[in-house]
Coordinates of C-alpha atoms in Angstrom, one line a residue:
Chain A
M112 CA 0.1 -0.4 0.5
I113 CA 2.6 2.9 1.3
N114 CA 6.8 1.8 -0.8
L115 CA 9.1 3.9 0.2
T116 CA 11.8 3.8 -1.7
N117 CA 15.2 4.9 -0.3
V118 CA 13.4 7.9 0.8
S119 CA 16.1 11.0 2.2
K120 CA 15.4 14.2 3.4
E121 CA 18.7 16.8 4.3
Y122 CA 18.2 20.1 6.0
I123 CA 20.3 22.8 5.7
V124 CA 20.5 24.2 8.5
V125 CA 23.0 27.3 9.7
K126 CA 24.7 26.4 6.8
K127 CA 25.2 23.0 7.4
K128 CA 23.5 19.7 5.9
V129 CA 21.7 18.0 8.5
N130 CA 20.3 14.5 7.6
A131 CA 16.9 13.6 9.1
L132 CA 16.0 11.4 6.8
S133 CA 18.1 8.9 5.5
E134 CA 17.9 5.6 2.7
I135 CA 14.2 5.3 4.3
N136 CA 13.3 2.0 2.3
L137 CA 9.6 1.2 4.0
C138 CA 6.8 -1.6 3.3
I139 CA 3.3 -1.1 4.4
K140 CA 0.9 -3.3 3.5
K141 CA -2.7 -2.9 2.8
G142 CA -4.4 -3.4 5.9
E143 CA -1.9 -3.5 8.2
I144 CA -1.4 -0.9 11.3
F145 CA 1.8 -0.1 11.4
G146 CA 3.7 2.2 14.0
I147 CA 7.0 3.9 13.7
I148 CA 8.2 4.9 16.7
G149 CA 11.5 6.7 18.1
Y150 CA 12.6 9.4 20.3
S151 CA 12.3 12.7 19.6
G152 CA 14.4 13.8 16.5
A153 CA 14.7 10.2 15.6
G154 CA 13.6 11.6 11.9
K155 CA 9.8 9.5 12.6
S156 CA 7.6 13.1 12.0
T157 CA 9.6 14.0 9.1
L158 CA 9.6 10.3 8.3
V159 CA 5.3 10.9 8.1
R160 CA 5.0 13.7 6.7
C161 CA 7.1 12.6 3.8
M162 CA 4.4 9.8 3.2
N163 CA 1.9 12.6 1.8
L164 CA 4.2 15.3 0.8
L165 CA 4.0 17.9 3.0
E166 CA 7.4 17.7 3.5
K167 CA 9.3 17.3 -0.5
P168 CA 11.9 13.8 0.3
S169 CA 15.5 15.3 -1.1
T170 CA 15.7 11.6 -3.2
G171 CA 13.8 8.8 -3.3
Q172 CA 10.1 8.1 -4.1
V173 CA 6.9 7.7 -2.2
E174 CA 4.4 5.2 -3.9
I175 CA 0.9 5.3 -2.0
G176 CA -1.5 2.7 -3.3
G177 CA 0.3 2.5 -6.5
V178 CA 0.9 5.9 -7.0
D179 CA 4.0 7.9 -7.5
L180 CA 3.7 10.9 -4.9
T181 CA 6.8 11.8 -5.7
A182 CA 6.0 12.2 -9.6
L183 CA 3.3 14.1 -9.1
P184 CA 2.6 17.7 -10.3
S185 CA 1.2 19.6 -7.8
A186 CA -2.4 20.1 -8.7
K187 CA -2.9 15.7 -9.2
L188 CA -0.6 15.6 -5.8
Q189 CA -3.4 17.8 -4.2
S190 CA -6.2 14.9 -5.6
E191 CA -3.7 12.5 -4.6
R192 CA -4.2 13.7 -0.7
K193 CA -7.5 13.6 -0.5
K194 CA -7.6 9.8 -0.3
I195 CA -5.0 10.2 2.7
G196 CA -5.8 11.4 6.0
M197 CA -3.8 12.6 8.7
I198 CA -4.3 13.3 12.1
F199 CA -1.8 15.6 14.3
Q200 CA -0.9 15.3 17.8
H201 CA -2.4 19.2 18.3
F202 CA -5.2 18.5 16.5
N203 CA -4.6 21.9 14.2
L204 CA -8.7 22.1 14.0
L205 CA -10.3 25.0 12.6
S206 CA -10.9 27.3 15.6
S207 CA -13.0 29.5 13.7
K208 CA -15.6 26.7 13.2
T209 CA -17.9 24.5 14.9
I210 CA -17.2 21.2 15.1
F211 CA -19.6 19.9 12.3
E212 CA -17.8 22.6 9.4
N213 CA -14.5 21.0 10.3
V214 CA -15.6 17.8 9.4
A215 CA -17.5 18.5 6.4
F216 CA -14.2 21.3 5.6
P217 CA -12.9 18.5 3.3
L218 CA -15.9 17.9 1.6
R219 CA -16.5 21.5 0.9
L220 CA -13.2 21.3 -0.5
N221 CA -14.2 18.8 -2.9
K222 CA -17.3 20.7 -3.8
V223 CA -19.6 17.9 -2.5
P224 CA -23.0 18.5 -2.6
K225 CA -24.4 20.2 0.6
K226 CA -27.4 17.2 0.8
M227 CA -24.6 14.8 1.0
I228 CA -21.9 16.6 3.0
Q229 CA -25.1 16.6 5.6
N230 CA -25.5 12.7 5.8
R231 CA -21.9 12.2 5.3
V232 CA -21.3 14.7 8.6
D233 CA -23.8 13.1 10.9
E234 CA -22.1 9.9 9.7
L235 CA -18.8 10.4 11.0
L236 CA -19.8 11.9 14.0
Q237 CA -22.0 9.1 15.3
L238 CA -19.6 7.5 14.7
V239 CA -16.6 8.9 16.4
G240 CA -19.3 9.7 19.0
L241 CA -19.5 13.7 18.9
E242 CA -23.2 14.3 17.6
D243 CA -24.1 16.3 20.4
H244 CA -21.4 18.3 20.0
R245 CA -22.1 19.5 16.4
N246 CA -22.6 22.9 16.7
K247 CA -19.8 23.6 19.3
Y248 CA -16.4 25.4 18.5
P249 CA -13.0 23.1 19.3
S250 CA -12.3 25.5 22.3
Q251 CA -15.5 24.6 23.8
L252 CA -14.3 20.3 23.1
S253 CA -11.9 18.5 25.2
G254 CA -8.3 17.3 23.9
G255 CA -9.5 13.8 23.6
Q256 CA -12.6 15.0 21.5
K257 CA -11.0 17.4 19.4
Q258 CA -8.7 14.3 18.7
R259 CA -12.2 12.4 17.8
V260 CA -13.2 15.7 14.9
G261 CA -9.7 15.3 14.0
I262 CA -10.2 11.6 12.8
A263 CA -14.0 12.2 11.7
R264 CA -11.9 15.2 9.4
A265 CA -9.3 12.7 8.5
L266 CA -12.1 9.9 7.4
A267 CA -14.5 12.1 5.6
N268 CA -13.2 11.9 2.1
Q269 CA -13.3 7.8 2.4
P270 CA -9.0 7.5 2.8
D271 CA -7.2 4.3 1.9
V272 CA -4.7 5.2 4.5
L273 CA -4.7 7.7 7.7
L274 CA -1.7 8.7 9.2
C275 CA -1.5 9.4 12.5
D276 CA 1.1 11.9 13.6
E277 CA 1.7 11.6 17.5
A278 CA -2.5 11.7 17.6
T279 CA -1.8 10.8 21.3
S280 CA 0.8 12.2 22.6
A281 CA -1.0 15.4 24.2
L282 CA -3.6 13.3 25.4
D283 CA -3.6 11.8 29.0
P284 CA -3.4 7.9 28.9
Q285 CA -6.9 7.1 29.3
T286 CA -7.8 9.3 26.5
T287 CA -5.2 8.0 24.8
Q288 CA -6.5 4.4 25.8
S289 CA -10.3 5.4 24.2
I290 CA -8.6 7.9 20.9
L291 CA -6.1 4.2 20.0
E292 CA -9.7 1.7 21.0
L293 CA -11.4 4.0 18.3
L294 CA -8.6 3.4 15.2
L295 CA -8.7 -0.3 16.0
D296 CA -11.9 0.2 15.4
I297 CA -12.2 2.0 12.7
Q298 CA -9.3 0.1 10.9
R299 CA -11.3 -2.9 11.7
K300 CA -14.7 -1.5 9.9
L301 CA -13.3 0.2 7.3
K302 CA -10.0 -2.1 6.9
L303 CA -8.0 1.6 6.2
T304 CA -4.1 1.3 6.0
I305 CA -2.6 3.4 9.2
V306 CA 1.2 4.3 9.9
I307 CA 1.0 5.2 13.5
I308 CA 3.9 8.0 14.7
T309 CA 4.8 8.0 18.7
H310 CA 7.3 7.5 21.3
E311 CA 5.3 5.4 23.0
M312 CA 5.3 1.3 23.1
Q313 CA 2.3 1.1 24.8
V314 CA 0.8 3.0 21.5
V315 CA 2.1 0.2 19.6
Q316 CA 1.7 -2.8 21.7
A317 CA -2.0 -2.1 22.2
I318 CA -2.9 -1.4 18.0
C319 CA 0.1 -2.3 16.1
D320 CA 0.7 -5.2 14.0
R321 CA 4.8 -4.4 12.9
V322 CA 6.6 -1.4 14.0
A323 CA 9.8 0.3 12.6
V324 CA 12.3 1.9 15.4
M325 CA 14.2 4.6 13.9
D326 CA 16.7 6.1 15.6
M327 CA 18.5 9.5 14.1
G328 CA 17.0 9.8 10.2
K329 CA 17.4 5.4 10.0
V330 CA 14.9 2.7 10.3
V331 CA 16.9 0.7 12.5
E332 CA 14.7 -2.5 13.3
E333 CA 11.6 -3.5 11.6
E334 CA 9.5 -6.2 13.2
K335 CA 5.8 -8.2 13.8
V336 CA 5.3 -6.3 17.5
I337 CA 5.8 -9.4 19.1
D338 CA 8.8 -10.0 18.0
I339 CA 10.5 -6.7 18.4
M340 CA 8.6 -7.1 21.9
L341 CA 10.2 -9.9 23.0
Q342 CA 13.5 -9.9 21.2
P343 CA 14.4 -6.7 20.5
K344 CA 17.5 -6.4 18.5
H345 CA 19.0 -2.8 18.7
E346 CA 20.3 -0.5 22.0
I347 CA 16.8 1.3 21.3
T348 CA 14.3 -0.8 20.5
K349 CA 16.1 -2.1 23.9
K350 CA 15.5 1.2 25.7
L351 CA 12.3 2.1 24.5
I352 CA 10.7 -1.6 25.7
A353 CA 13.0 -1.0 28.6
E354 CA 11.5 2.0 30.0
T355 CA 8.0 1.0 29.4
T356 CA 7.9 -2.4 31.1
G357 CA 10.4 -1.2 34.3
D358 CA 13.4 -3.7 32.9
D359 CA 15.8 -1.6 33.1
K360 CA 16.0 -1.7 37.4
M361 CA 16.8 -5.3 36.0
N362 CA 20.1 -4.4 34.8
T363 CA 22.0 -4.0 38.6
I364 CA 20.7 -7.9 39.4
L365 CA 21.9 -9.1 35.3
Q366 CA 25.2 -7.8 36.0
Q367 CA 26.0 -10.2 38.5
A368 CA 27.9 -12.9 36.9
D369 CA 27.5 -16.4 39.1
R370 CA 24.1 -16.5 38.5
K371 CA 22.1 -18.3 36.6
L372 CA 19.1 -16.3 35.0
L373 CA 17.1 -17.5 32.4
K374 CA 14.8 -15.6 30.2
I375 CA 12.2 -17.1 29.4
S376 CA 9.5 -15.2 26.6
F377 CA 5.9 -16.9 26.3
R378 CA 4.1 -15.9 22.4
G379 CA 0.2 -17.3 21.7
E380 CA -2.0 -19.2 23.5
Q381 CA 0.9 -21.1 25.9
T382 CA 1.6 -17.9 27.4
Y383 CA -1.7 -19.4 30.0
E384 CA -0.4 -22.9 30.6
P385 CA 1.2 -23.7 32.7
I386 CA 4.2 -24.8 32.1
L387 CA 6.8 -23.5 34.2
F388 CA 5.2 -25.5 36.5
D389 CA 5.7 -29.1 34.3
V390 CA 9.1 -28.1 34.1
I391 CA 9.3 -27.8 38.0
K392 CA 8.1 -31.9 38.5
E393 CA 10.0 -32.5 35.2
T394 CA 13.2 -32.1 36.9
G395 CA 13.0 -31.1 40.2
V396 CA 14.8 -27.2 40.5
S397 CA 13.6 -25.2 42.6
L398 CA 13.8 -21.5 40.6
S399 CA 12.6 -18.2 41.8
I400 CA 10.9 -15.3 39.3
L401 CA 12.7 -12.2 39.5
Q402 CA 10.7 -9.7 37.2
G403 CA 7.7 -10.4 34.8
S404 CA 5.2 -9.4 32.1
I405 CA 2.1 -11.1 31.3
S406 CA 0.5 -9.1 28.8
R407 CA -1.5 -8.3 25.6
L408 CA -0.2 -7.2 22.2
K409 CA -3.5 -6.8 20.2
E410 CA -4.9 -10.1 20.4
T411 CA -2.3 -11.8 21.2
P412 CA -1.6 -12.4 24.6
Y413 CA 2.7 -12.3 25.1
G414 CA 4.6 -13.2 28.2
Q415 CA 8.3 -12.9 29.5
L416 CA 9.5 -14.1 32.7
I417 CA 13.1 -13.4 34.4
V418 CA 13.7 -16.3 36.4
E419 CA 17.3 -17.6 38.4
I420 CA 17.9 -21.0 38.3
F421 CA 19.0 -22.2 42.2
G422 CA 21.4 -25.7 41.9
D423 CA 24.2 -27.4 40.0
Q424 CA 25.4 -26.6 36.3
A425 CA 23.6 -30.2 35.2
S426 CA 19.9 -28.9 36.6
F427 CA 19.8 -25.9 34.7
E428 CA 21.4 -27.7 31.6
R429 CA 18.4 -30.4 32.1
T430 CA 16.1 -26.8 32.9
I431 CA 17.0 -25.5 29.7
Q432 CA 16.5 -28.9 28.1
S433 CA 13.2 -29.1 29.7
L434 CA 11.7 -26.0 28.2
Q435 CA 13.5 -25.8 25.2
D436 CA 10.8 -29.2 24.6
H437 CA 7.6 -27.3 25.8
H438 CA 8.4 -24.9 22.6
V439 CA 8.9 -22.0 24.7
Q440 CA 11.7 -19.2 23.7
L441 CA 15.1 -18.9 26.0
E442 CA 18.3 -16.8 26.5
V443 CA 20.3 -17.4 28.8
L444 CA 22.1 -13.9 31.1
Chain B
M1424 CA -16.6 80.4 24.9
D1425 CA -20.0 81.2 24.4
W1426 CA -21.8 78.3 25.7
M1427 CA -24.6 78.9 23.0
R1428 CA -22.7 79.3 20.4
M1429 CA -21.7 75.8 20.6
I1430 CA -24.7 74.4 20.7
Q1431 CA -26.1 76.4 17.6
L1432 CA -22.5 75.3 15.7
F1433 CA -24.1 71.2 15.9
I1434 CA -26.9 72.0 13.7
D1435 CA -25.1 74.8 11.9
P1436 CA -25.2 73.8 7.9
E1437 CA -21.1 74.5 7.5
I1438 CA -20.6 71.9 10.1
I1439 CA -23.2 69.2 9.2
Q1440 CA -21.8 69.2 5.5
A1441 CA -17.9 69.0 6.6
T1442 CA -19.1 65.9 9.1
K1443 CA -20.6 64.7 6.2
D1444 CA -18.0 64.9 3.7
T1445 CA -15.7 63.4 6.6
L1446 CA -17.8 60.8 6.6
V1447 CA -17.3 59.7 2.8
M1448 CA -13.8 61.1 2.7
L1449 CA -13.4 57.7 6.0
G1450 CA -15.4 55.3 4.0
L1451 CA -14.7 56.0 0.4
S1452 CA -10.8 55.6 2.3
T1453 CA -11.7 52.9 3.9
L1454 CA -12.6 50.5 0.9
F1455 CA -9.3 51.6 -1.2
T1456 CA -7.3 50.8 1.6
I1457 CA -9.0 46.6 2.4
V1458 CA -8.7 46.8 -1.3
I1459 CA -5.5 47.5 -1.9
G1460 CA -3.8 46.2 1.9
L1461 CA -6.1 43.1 2.3
P1462 CA -4.4 41.7 -0.7
L1463 CA -0.9 43.2 -0.3
G1464 CA -0.9 42.0 3.1
I1465 CA -2.0 38.5 1.9
I1466 CA 0.4 38.3 -0.5
V1467 CA 4.0 39.2 1.5
F1468 CA 2.6 36.6 4.0
L1469 CA 2.9 34.4 1.3
C1470 CA 5.7 35.4 0.1
S1471 CA 7.0 35.1 3.8
E1472 CA 9.9 32.0 4.3
G1473 CA 8.3 29.2 5.5
Q1474 CA 5.2 30.2 3.7
L1475 CA 2.9 28.4 0.9
L1476 CA 4.6 31.0 -1.9
S1477 CA 8.1 31.6 0.1
N1478 CA 9.9 33.6 -2.2
K1479 CA 12.9 35.7 -0.9
L1480 CA 13.2 38.5 -3.5
M1481 CA 9.4 39.1 -3.3
Y1482 CA 9.3 39.2 0.0
T1483 CA 12.1 42.1 0.5
I1484 CA 10.5 44.1 -2.2
L1485 CA 7.5 44.8 -1.0
S1486 CA 8.7 44.9 2.4
T1487 CA 10.6 47.9 1.7
V1488 CA 7.9 49.4 -0.3
I1489 CA 5.4 48.8 2.3
N1490 CA 8.5 50.9 5.2
I1491 CA 9.1 53.3 2.4
F1492 CA 5.5 54.7 2.3
R1493 CA 5.1 54.0 6.6
S1494 CA 7.9 56.0 7.2
I1495 CA 7.1 59.4 5.2
P1496 CA 4.8 61.4 7.9
F1497 CA 1.8 61.3 6.0
V1498 CA 1.7 65.6 6.6
I1499 CA 4.7 65.0 3.8
L1500 CA 3.6 62.6 1.6
M1501 CA 0.3 64.6 0.7
I1502 CA 2.0 66.8 -0.3
M1503 CA 4.2 65.0 -2.7
L1504 CA 1.6 63.2 -4.1
I1505 CA 0.1 66.5 -5.3
E1506 CA 0.7 65.4 -8.5
V1507 CA 0.2 61.8 -8.6
T1508 CA -3.8 62.6 -6.8
R1509 CA -4.4 65.1 -9.7
F1510 CA -3.3 62.4 -12.6
I1511 CA -5.8 60.0 -10.4
V1512 CA -9.1 61.4 -9.9
G1513 CA -8.4 65.4 -11.4
T1514 CA -7.9 67.5 -8.7
S1515 CA -6.2 67.3 -5.5
I1516 CA -8.4 69.6 -3.4
G1517 CA -11.8 68.7 -1.5
V1518 CA -13.4 65.5 -1.1
R1519 CA -11.9 63.4 -4.2
G1520 CA -8.2 65.3 -3.8
T1521 CA -7.9 63.5 -0.2
I1522 CA -8.9 60.1 -1.0
P1523 CA -5.9 59.1 -3.3
P1524 CA -2.9 60.0 -0.4
L1525 CA -5.5 58.8 2.6
V1526 CA -5.2 55.4 0.3
I1527 CA -1.9 55.5 -0.3
A1528 CA -0.6 56.6 3.2
A1529 CA -3.4 53.8 5.0
A1530 CA -3.0 50.7 2.5
P1531 CA 0.9 49.9 3.5
F1532 CA 0.2 50.4 7.1
F1533 CA -3.4 48.1 7.1
A1534 CA -1.6 45.6 4.7
R1535 CA 1.7 44.5 7.7
L1536 CA -1.8 45.2 10.2
V1537 CA -2.7 41.9 7.6
E1538 CA 0.4 40.4 7.3
T1539 CA 0.6 40.1 11.2
S1540 CA -2.7 39.0 12.0
L1541 CA -2.4 36.2 8.9
R1542 CA 1.0 35.1 11.1
E1543 CA -1.0 34.7 14.0
V1544 CA -2.9 31.1 12.4
D1545 CA -1.4 28.4 13.6
K1546 CA 0.9 26.6 10.9
G1547 CA -1.0 23.2 11.6
V1548 CA -4.2 24.3 10.4
I1549 CA -2.9 25.3 7.3
E1550 CA -0.8 22.1 7.0
A1551 CA -4.1 20.2 7.7
A1552 CA -5.7 21.9 5.1
Q1553 CA -2.9 21.1 2.7
A1554 CA -3.1 17.3 3.9
M1555 CA -6.6 17.8 2.2
G1556 CA -5.3 18.4 -0.5
A1557 CA -6.6 22.3 -0.6
S1558 CA -4.9 24.4 -2.5
P1559 CA -3.3 28.0 -2.2
N1560 CA -6.5 29.7 -3.2
Q1561 CA -9.0 27.2 -0.9
I1562 CA -6.0 27.5 2.2
I1563 CA -6.2 31.9 1.6
W1564 CA -10.4 31.7 1.3
R1565 CA -11.2 29.4 3.5
V1566 CA -8.8 28.6 6.1
L1567 CA -6.1 31.9 6.0
L1568 CA -9.0 34.8 6.2
P1569 CA -11.8 32.7 8.4
E1570 CA -9.2 31.4 10.9
S1571 CA -8.1 35.3 11.7
R1572 CA -11.1 37.1 11.5
P1573 CA -10.4 38.5 14.9
G1574 CA -7.3 40.1 14.2
L1575 CA -8.3 41.0 10.5
I1576 CA -11.1 43.0 11.9
A1577 CA -8.8 44.6 15.1
G1578 CA -6.8 45.2 11.9
I1579 CA -9.7 47.5 10.2
T1580 CA -10.3 49.5 13.7
I1581 CA -6.9 50.3 14.1
T1582 CA -6.7 51.4 10.3
V1583 CA -10.0 53.5 10.4
V1584 CA -9.0 55.0 13.5
T1585 CA -5.8 56.5 11.8
L1586 CA -7.5 57.8 9.3
V1587 CA -9.5 59.7 10.8
S1588 CA -7.1 62.0 11.8
Y1589 CA -5.1 61.6 7.7
T1590 CA -8.2 63.1 7.2
A1591 CA -8.2 65.9 9.4
M1592 CA -4.7 66.8 8.2
S1593 CA -5.7 66.7 5.3
G1594 CA -7.5 69.8 5.9
I1595 CA -3.8 71.6 5.4
I1596 CA -3.9 71.1 1.7
G1597 CA -7.7 71.7 0.7
G1598 CA -9.2 68.2 2.1
G1599 CA -12.5 69.3 3.1
G1600 CA -14.0 68.1 6.1
L1601 CA -14.2 69.1 9.6
G1602 CA -9.9 69.0 9.5
D1603 CA -10.3 71.6 7.2
L1604 CA -13.3 73.4 8.8
A1605 CA -10.2 73.3 12.4
I1606 CA -7.6 74.8 10.3
R1607 CA -9.9 77.9 8.1
Y1608 CA -12.1 78.5 11.4
G1609 CA -9.7 77.3 14.8
Y1610 CA -6.5 78.1 13.8
Q1611 CA -6.4 80.3 10.7
R1612 CA -9.5 83.0 12.8
F1613 CA -8.9 82.0 16.2
D1614 CA -12.6 80.9 16.2
T1615 CA -12.7 78.9 19.3
E1616 CA -16.0 77.1 19.2
V1617 CA -15.4 75.6 16.1
M1618 CA -12.1 74.0 16.4
L1619 CA -13.5 72.5 19.7
I1620 CA -16.8 71.4 18.5
T1621 CA -15.1 69.6 15.3
V1622 CA -12.8 67.8 17.9
F1623 CA -15.4 67.1 19.9
I1624 CA -17.1 65.6 16.9
I1625 CA -14.3 63.5 16.1
I1626 CA -13.3 62.1 19.3
V1627 CA -16.8 60.9 19.7
L1628 CA -16.5 59.7 15.7
V1629 CA -13.5 57.5 16.9
Q1630 CA -15.6 56.2 20.3
I1631 CA -18.0 54.8 18.2
L1632 CA -15.4 53.0 15.0
Q1633 CA -13.5 52.0 18.6
M1634 CA -16.9 50.4 19.9
L1635 CA -18.1 48.9 17.2
G1636 CA -14.7 47.1 16.3
D1637 CA -14.4 45.8 19.9
R1638 CA -17.5 44.2 19.5
L1639 CA -17.1 42.5 16.3
V1640 CA -13.7 41.1 17.1
L1641 CA -15.9 39.8 20.7
R1642 CA -17.7 38.4 18.1
F1643 CA -16.0 36.8 15.8
T1644 CA -13.5 35.4 18.4
R1645 CA -14.4 31.5 19.2
K1646 CA -10.4 31.1 21.1

């Protein structure tokens, strides 16, 4: 659906060249929710803005739905953009217009007949749960409500793609959750392709299928979310995950070399099976759980435990063997 | 000072005529100032850095021209423009002869105010419109102007009030209206009552205009 080929973006800042993006290659499939995560300054916002050419890439190709946007003259680009919805961190609603008019705005740009606008806007306001607020102005709404208006507006032209630029970063955790649920719900109903820019791993965990991790203008890792969570490879990824799970406090324990530590990862239904109990029964070792989390990524349950095995080397190896027989993922720390 | 005369002056035909003349000059010069200043301000804004038509050369040229016109005191500008005024409206005196210098002085001033209020429009909103596929024209008419409406109205109010004092100044070169009256009677004939009455009418006029402007700004403010 969205193909980026060798996309680079350079800025000249005080006569110095800065590479905001270098050689990005991404392939986002139709109907998936794709996350792009990274710390501020990693280039993720620039990347999503390159997708609808709010920023023109210095080099490279941006292809959405089979159309090479980078090759289009501006009038054609304007009509292509109507198929790409976008929501923003600061909502960017027209303060001088009512909620109704804000959602109607893209339809009016498109010269849709009045009657159809009426129906479509009503339908959209219902979808985002704001039908009672149609005649209010944005300043009268809360942050979460404003973002709902933003979402309704972005969906007005029935786009195939929805770009979310830090859409939940200005919201409190509870509101974030409700906006994410709304996005997930919309994605299921409309079969949209959604790209989500965020610096929070929780957002990725909650709704993304795949994720790209960015650092210094590069994509350093791109995987299914579950693989990233259970087996992060890049330092930045590990840091991002550690911040959400509180893993960073484990480091002092992990550095004590003489302890026999195992990291066990469960994915899918096995998360809820009594595997650890079975292993203890089979091997007779004693172990203690130092740290662990059991959670869900969208629908997939997953878990990760760090356990310490007490006993000699032989019983340690026996435990590893037994765990492997249960097809769980293992890492000796 | 003769109070009775003061009161009588209120219905003096010459004063009433002068007030009418001032209002006509004010109305027409405001209209032309907006017609010229608004597009000029929009163009200057769009040419400025980081905006839709970002063009450094164009911006510098327009900005310099605006600054030049704004730095010449109106009394001097009006005298400098006598020939130009004759060319445009055929005379350099009276109500007609006053309007061109008023507009030439006020339009660049208003353009600057337009530019400043457009700058107040949230850049993110412009960007959102771009992302929705709005053309530059649509962005001007459907985003920039409605979003900056309170600022533009405030700008018009300031400009009109400035124009009131300019119309009075134009009395020096025979411009007509209340200023002309004040100079001919009040200054040249030491007629204090006439001078006071013209000043009084001008004060009332400015108060009304400012109040009207403030109300409109309030009515259109949604933030």
